CSV table of C-alpha atoms in Angstrom, one decimal:
chain,number,residue,atom,x,y,z
A,1112,MET,CA,59.0,-106.0,-36.3
A,1113,SER,CA,60.6,-106.9,-33.0
A,1114,ARG,CA,64.2,-108.1,-32.6
A,1115,LEU,CA,64.5,-111.5,-31.1
A,1116,SER,CA,67.2,-113.0,-28.9
A,1117,THR,CA,69.5,-115.4,-30.7
A,1118,ALA,CA,70.1,-118.8,-29.0
A,1119,SER,CA,73.6,-120.1,-29.3
A,1120,PRO,CA,74.1,-123.8,-30.3
A,1121,THR,CA,75.5,-124.6,-26.9
A,1122,ASP,CA,73.1,-123.1,-24.4
A,1123,TRP,CA,69.6,-123.7,-25.8
A,1124,ARG,CA,68.9,-127.3,-24.8
A,1125,GLY,CA,68.3,-126.6,-21.1
A,1126,PRO,CA,65.8,-123.8,-21.7
A,1127,TYR,CA,64.2,-125.8,-24.5
A,1128,VAL,CA,63.5,-128.8,-22.1
A,1129,ARG,CA,62.0,-126.4,-19.6
A,1130,TYR,CA,59.9,-124.9,-22.3
A,1131,VAL,CA,58.6,-128.3,-23.5
A,1132,ALA,CA,57.8,-129.3,-20.0
A,1133,GLY,CA,55.8,-126.1,-19.4
A,1134,ARG,CA,54.0,-126.3,-22.7
A,1135,GLY,CA,53.3,-130.0,-22.2
A,1136,VAL,CA,51.6,-129.6,-18.8
A,1137,SER,CA,49.7,-126.6,-20.1
A,1138,THR,CA,48.4,-128.7,-23.0
A,1139,ALA,CA,47.4,-131.5,-20.6
A,1140,GLY,CA,45.4,-129.0,-18.6
A,1141,THR,CA,43.7,-127.7,-21.7
A,1142,ASN,CA,42.7,-131.1,-22.8
A,1143,LEU,CA,41.3,-131.9,-19.3
A,1144,VAL,CA,39.1,-128.8,-19.5
A,1145,ASN,CA,38.0,-129.7,-23.0
A,1146,VAL,CA,36.9,-133.2,-22.1
A,1147,VAL,CA,34.9,-132.3,-18.9
A,1148,LEU,CA,33.5,-128.9,-19.6
A,1149,ALA,CA,30.4,-130.1,-21.5
A,1150,PHE,CA,29.8,-132.8,-18.9
A,1151,ALA,CA,30.1,-130.2,-16.1
A,1152,VAL,CA,27.5,-127.9,-17.8
A,1153,LEU,CA,25.1,-130.8,-18.4
A,1154,GLY,CA,25.6,-131.8,-14.7
A,1155,THR,CA,23.8,-128.5,-13.7
A,1156,GLY,CA,20.6,-129.8,-15.5
A,1157,ALA,CA,21.2,-127.7,-18.5
A,1158,GLY,CA,20.6,-129.0,-22.0
A,1159,GLY,CA,22.7,-129.4,-25.1
A,1160,ILE,CA,22.0,-125.9,-26.3
A,1161,SER,CA,23.4,-124.4,-23.1
A,1162,ALA,CA,26.5,-126.6,-23.3
A,1163,GLY,CA,27.0,-125.6,-26.9
A,1164,LEU,CA,26.7,-121.9,-26.0
A,1165,VAL,CA,29.3,-122.3,-23.3
A,1166,LEU,CA,31.7,-124.0,-25.6
A,1167,ALA,CA,31.1,-121.2,-28.2
A,1168,CYS,CA,32.0,-118.5,-25.7
A,1169,SER,CA,35.5,-120.0,-25.4
A,1170,ILE,CA,35.9,-120.5,-29.2
A,1171,LEU,CA,34.6,-117.1,-30.2
A,1172,THR,CA,36.7,-115.1,-27.7
A,1173,GLN,CA,39.8,-117.1,-28.7
A,1174,THR,CA,39.1,-116.5,-32.4
A,1175,VAL,CA,38.5,-112.8,-32.0
A,1176,LEU,CA,41.4,-112.1,-29.7
A,1177,LEU,CA,44.0,-114.4,-31.3
A,1178,PRO,CA,45.3,-111.6,-33.7
A,1179,VAL,CA,45.6,-109.3,-30.8
A,1180,GLY,CA,47.6,-111.9,-28.9
A,1181,GLY,CA,49.9,-112.3,-31.9
A,1182,VAL,CA,50.6,-108.6,-32.1
A,1183,LEU,CA,51.2,-108.4,-28.3
A,1184,ALA,CA,53.6,-111.4,-28.5
A,1185,ASP,CA,55.8,-109.3,-30.8
A,1186,ARG,CA,55.9,-106.3,-28.3
A,1187,VAL,CA,56.0,-107.7,-24.8
A,1188,SER,CA,57.9,-110.5,-23.1
A,1189,ARG,CA,56.5,-113.7,-24.5
A,1190,ARG,CA,57.6,-115.5,-21.3
A,1191,ARG,CA,55.6,-113.1,-19.2
A,1192,LEU,CA,52.6,-113.3,-21.6
A,1193,ALA,CA,52.6,-117.1,-21.4
A,1194,ILE,CA,53.0,-117.0,-17.6
A,1195,ALA,CA,50.1,-114.5,-17.2
A,1196,GLY,CA,47.8,-116.5,-19.5
A,1197,ASN,CA,48.5,-119.7,-17.7
A,1198,GLY,CA,48.0,-118.0,-14.4
A,1199,ALA,CA,44.6,-116.7,-15.5
A,1200,LEU,CA,43.7,-120.2,-16.7
A,1201,ALA,CA,44.7,-121.6,-13.3
A,1202,VAL,CA,42.6,-119.1,-11.5
A,1203,VAL,CA,39.4,-119.5,-13.6
A,1204,GLN,CA,39.5,-123.3,-13.7
A,1205,GLY,CA,40.4,-123.5,-10.0
A,1206,VAL,CA,37.4,-121.3,-9.1
A,1207,MET,CA,35.0,-123.4,-11.2
A,1208,GLY,CA,36.5,-126.6,-9.8
A,1209,ALA,CA,36.1,-125.4,-6.3
A,1210,VAL,CA,32.5,-124.4,-6.9
A,1211,LEU,CA,31.7,-127.8,-8.3
A,1212,VAL,CA,33.4,-129.6,-5.4
A,1213,ALA,CA,32.2,-127.5,-2.5
A,1214,ALA,CA,28.7,-126.3,-3.7
A,1215,PRO,CA,27.7,-128.0,-6.9
A,1216,GLU,CA,24.1,-126.9,-6.4
A,1217,ARG,CA,25.2,-123.3,-6.8
A,1218,SER,CA,26.9,-123.8,-10.2
A,1219,ALA,CA,25.1,-122.2,-13.1
A,1220,VAL,CA,25.4,-122.0,-16.8
A,1221,TRP,CA,26.4,-118.3,-16.7
A,1222,MET,CA,29.3,-119.1,-14.5
A,1223,PHE,CA,30.6,-121.6,-17.1
A,1224,ALA,CA,30.0,-119.1,-19.9
A,1225,VAL,CA,32.1,-116.5,-18.1
A,1226,ALA,CA,34.8,-119.0,-17.3
A,1227,ALA,CA,34.8,-120.2,-20.9
A,1228,ALA,CA,35.1,-116.6,-22.2
A,1229,VAL,CA,38.1,-115.9,-19.9
A,1230,THR,CA,39.6,-119.2,-21.0
A,1231,GLY,CA,39.4,-118.3,-24.6
A,1232,ALA,CA,40.9,-114.9,-24.0
A,1233,ALA,CA,43.8,-116.3,-22.0
A,1234,THR,CA,44.5,-118.9,-24.7
A,1235,ALA,CA,44.5,-116.2,-27.4
A,1236,GLY,CA,47.5,-114.7,-25.6
A,1237,VAL,CA,49.2,-118.0,-24.6
A,1238,GLN,CA,49.4,-119.7,-28.0
A,1239,PRO,CA,51.2,-116.9,-29.9
A,1240,ALA,CA,53.6,-116.5,-27.0
A,1241,PHE,CA,54.4,-120.2,-26.9
A,1242,GLN,CA,55.0,-120.3,-30.7
A,1243,GLY,CA,57.2,-117.2,-30.5
A,1244,LEU,CA,59.2,-118.6,-27.6
A,1245,MET,CA,60.2,-121.6,-29.6
A,1246,VAL,CA,61.9,-119.4,-32.2
A,1247,GLN,CA,63.7,-117.4,-29.6
A,1248,LEU,CA,65.0,-120.4,-27.7
A,1249,VAL,CA,66.1,-122.8,-30.5
A,1250,PRO,CA,68.8,-122.0,-33.2
A,1251,ALA,CA,67.5,-122.1,-36.7
A,1252,ALA,CA,69.6,-125.1,-37.6
A,1253,ALA,CA,68.0,-127.2,-34.8
A,1254,LEU,CA,64.5,-125.9,-35.2
A,1255,GLN,CA,63.1,-128.7,-37.3
A,1256,LYS,CA,64.3,-131.4,-34.9
A,1257,ALA,CA,63.1,-129.4,-31.8
A,1258,ASN,CA,59.7,-128.9,-33.4
A,1259,ALA,CA,59.4,-132.7,-34.0
A,1260,SER,CA,60.2,-133.5,-30.4
A,1261,LEU,CA,57.8,-130.9,-29.2
A,1262,ARG,CA,55.0,-132.2,-31.4
A,1263,LEU,CA,55.6,-135.7,-30.0
A,1264,VAL,CA,55.1,-134.5,-26.4
A,1265,LEU,CA,52.0,-132.4,-27.3
A,1266,ASN,CA,50.4,-135.1,-29.4
A,1267,LEU,CA,50.9,-137.6,-26.5
A,1268,ALA,CA,49.1,-135.2,-24.2
A,1269,ARG,CA,46.3,-134.7,-26.6
A,1270,ILE,CA,45.8,-138.4,-27.1
A,1271,ALA,CA,46.2,-139.7,-23.6
A,1272,VAL,CA,44.8,-136.9,-21.4
A,1273,PRO,CA,41.2,-136.8,-22.7
A,1274,GLY,CA,40.7,-140.5,-21.9
A,1275,LEU,CA,42.3,-140.1,-18.5
A,1276,GLY,CA,40.2,-137.0,-17.8
A,1277,SER,CA,37.0,-138.9,-18.7
A,1278,VAL,CA,37.8,-141.7,-16.3
A,1279,LEU,CA,38.8,-139.3,-13.5
A,1280,GLY,CA,35.6,-137.3,-14.0
A,1281,ALA,CA,33.4,-140.4,-13.9
A,1282,VAL,CA,35.1,-141.8,-10.8
A,1283,TYR,CA,35.8,-138.6,-8.7
A,1284,GLY,CA,33.8,-135.9,-10.3
A,1285,PHE,CA,34.3,-133.1,-12.8
A,1286,GLY,CA,35.1,-130.5,-10.3
A,1287,GLN,CA,38.1,-132.5,-9.2
A,1288,VAL,CA,39.3,-132.7,-12.8
A,1289,LEU,CA,39.0,-129.0,-13.2
A,1290,LEU,CA,41.2,-128.6,-10.1
A,1291,VAL,CA,43.8,-130.9,-11.6
A,1292,ALA,CA,43.7,-128.8,-14.8
A,1293,ALA,CA,44.1,-125.6,-12.7
A,1294,ALA,CA,47.2,-127.2,-11.1
A,1295,SER,CA,48.6,-128.0,-14.5
A,1296,PHE,CA,48.3,-124.4,-15.6
A,1297,ALA,CA,49.9,-123.2,-12.4
A,1298,ALA,CA,52.7,-125.7,-12.8
A,1299,CYS,CA,53.3,-124.3,-16.3
A,1300,ALA,CA,53.5,-120.8,-15.0
A,1301,LEU,CA,56.0,-121.9,-12.4
A,1302,ILE,CA,58.1,-123.8,-14.9
A,1303,LEU,CA,58.2,-120.8,-17.3
A,1304,ALA,CA,59.1,-118.5,-14.4
A,1305,GLY,CA,62.6,-120.0,-14.4
A,1306,LEU,CA,63.0,-119.6,-18.2
A,1307,ARG,CA,65.5,-117.0,-19.2
A,1308,VAL,CA,64.9,-115.4,-22.5
A,1309,ALA,CA,65.2,-111.8,-23.7
A,1310,ALA,CA,62.1,-109.9,-24.5
A,1311,PRO,CA,61.5,-108.3,-27.9
A,1312,VAL,CA,62.2,-104.6,-28.2
A,1313,ARG,CA,59.0,-102.8,-27.3
A,1314,GLU,CA,57.4,-100.1,-29.5
A,1315,SER,CA,55.7,-97.4,-27.5
A,1316,GLY,CA,52.3,-95.9,-28.3
A,1317,ARG,CA,49.1,-97.2,-29.9
A,1318,ALA,CA,50.1,-96.6,-33.5
A,1319,PRO,CA,52.8,-99.3,-33.6
A,1320,LEU,CA,50.3,-101.8,-32.2
A,1321,LEU,CA,47.7,-101.0,-34.8
A,1322,ARG,CA,50.3,-100.9,-37.5
A,1323,GLY,CA,51.5,-104.3,-36.5
A,1324,GLY,CA,48.0,-105.6,-36.8
A,1325,ARG,CA,47.7,-104.2,-40.3
A,1326,GLU,CA,51.1,-105.6,-41.3
A,1327,GLY,CA,50.1,-109.0,-40.1
A,1328,TRP,CA,46.8,-108.9,-42.0
A,1329,ARG,CA,48.5,-108.0,-45.2
A,1330,ALA,CA,51.0,-110.8,-44.7
A,1331,PHE,CA,48.1,-113.2,-44.1
A,1332,ALA,CA,46.0,-112.0,-47.0
A,1333,GLY,CA,48.9,-112.1,-49.4
A,1334,ARG,CA,49.4,-115.9,-48.9
A,1335,PRO,CA,46.6,-117.8,-50.6
A,1336,TRP,CA,47.7,-121.1,-49.0
A,1337,MET,CA,47.4,-119.5,-45.5
A,1338,TRP,CA,43.9,-118.0,-45.8
A,1339,GLY,CA,42.8,-121.1,-47.7
A,1340,TYR,CA,43.9,-123.2,-44.8
A,1341,ALA,CA,42.2,-120.9,-42.4
A,1342,LEU,CA,38.9,-121.0,-44.4
A,1343,SER,CA,39.0,-124.8,-44.5
A,1344,GLY,CA,39.5,-124.8,-40.7
A,1345,THR,CA,36.4,-122.7,-40.2
A,1346,VAL,CA,34.4,-125.7,-41.5
A,1347,ALA,CA,36.5,-128.7,-40.3
A,1348,VAL,CA,37.3,-127.5,-36.8
A,1349,PRO,CA,33.7,-126.7,-35.7
A,1350,LEU,CA,32.5,-130.0,-37.0
A,1351,TRP,CA,35.3,-131.8,-35.1
A,1352,LEU,CA,34.7,-129.8,-31.9
A,1353,ALA,CA,30.9,-130.5,-32.1
A,1354,GLY,CA,31.6,-134.2,-32.0
A,1355,TYR,CA,34.5,-134.2,-29.6
A,1356,GLN,CA,33.3,-131.7,-27.0
A,1357,LEU,CA,29.5,-131.7,-27.4
A,1358,LEU,CA,27.9,-134.6,-29.1
A,1359,GLY,CA,30.0,-137.2,-27.2
A,1360,PRO,CA,29.1,-135.8,-23.7
A,1361,LEU,CA,25.4,-135.4,-24.8
A,1362,THR,CA,25.3,-139.1,-25.8
A,1363,LEU,CA,27.0,-140.4,-22.7
A,1364,SER,CA,25.0,-138.2,-20.4
A,1365,ALA,CA,21.8,-139.6,-21.9
A,1366,ARG,CA,22.7,-143.1,-20.6
A,1367,ASP,CA,22.1,-144.3,-17.1
A,1368,GLY,CA,24.9,-144.7,-14.7
A,1369,VAL,CA,27.5,-142.4,-16.2
A,1370,SER,CA,26.9,-139.4,-14.0
A,1371,PRO,CA,29.8,-138.5,-11.7
A,1372,PRO,CA,29.4,-139.1,-8.0
């Protein structure tokens, strides 16, 4: 296990505010992408199956690589991992947004599929890094209150941003919304660049990495409430995503007058 830096009760608030700001804008960018991705794919003339496959590329890569991201977050700088992941998200969404704005006729389903796979892979590294940074930055005595404040910010982003993204996409176009999302990820990377937090002590070689994965799996499998929660999520989350990210766009795209300019 890695050794973490310990935040003192007097110096953690400034870094914590910076962390919340960075994670908040990153979450806003994620929700912008989520709400317009299916619309953008359907805008190429593809059908619901193609849009579903694109969304599946993101979900599958994130699911498969999330354990790897968790192990890496215990062995490398979590700040750098979060910066690199958000930088990758900024690049891939910026490229797709630029294509949709400058040459929409050249956009193709395979491009969205590749972008979605990269997005899922980057997110698999970003999420464990974000969660680990919280523990490094905030003293244990203040962790509950800090988590509550963080959840308020993240939930506001998850509630308000999808509606805003839909309006912006309908008025200005989905390529522009992806560019805004790319700017959000870039802003997160810049905000986190000024965050000062010690990295975990690294373990060299491949064996410690594999051993960390095995230890994590044993810890997961040994807690029935945890794998029970995960199994329920494999049913509930896909059903929710199907309605939120796929069926909604399919229904709206079938109506006249809702296509972006």
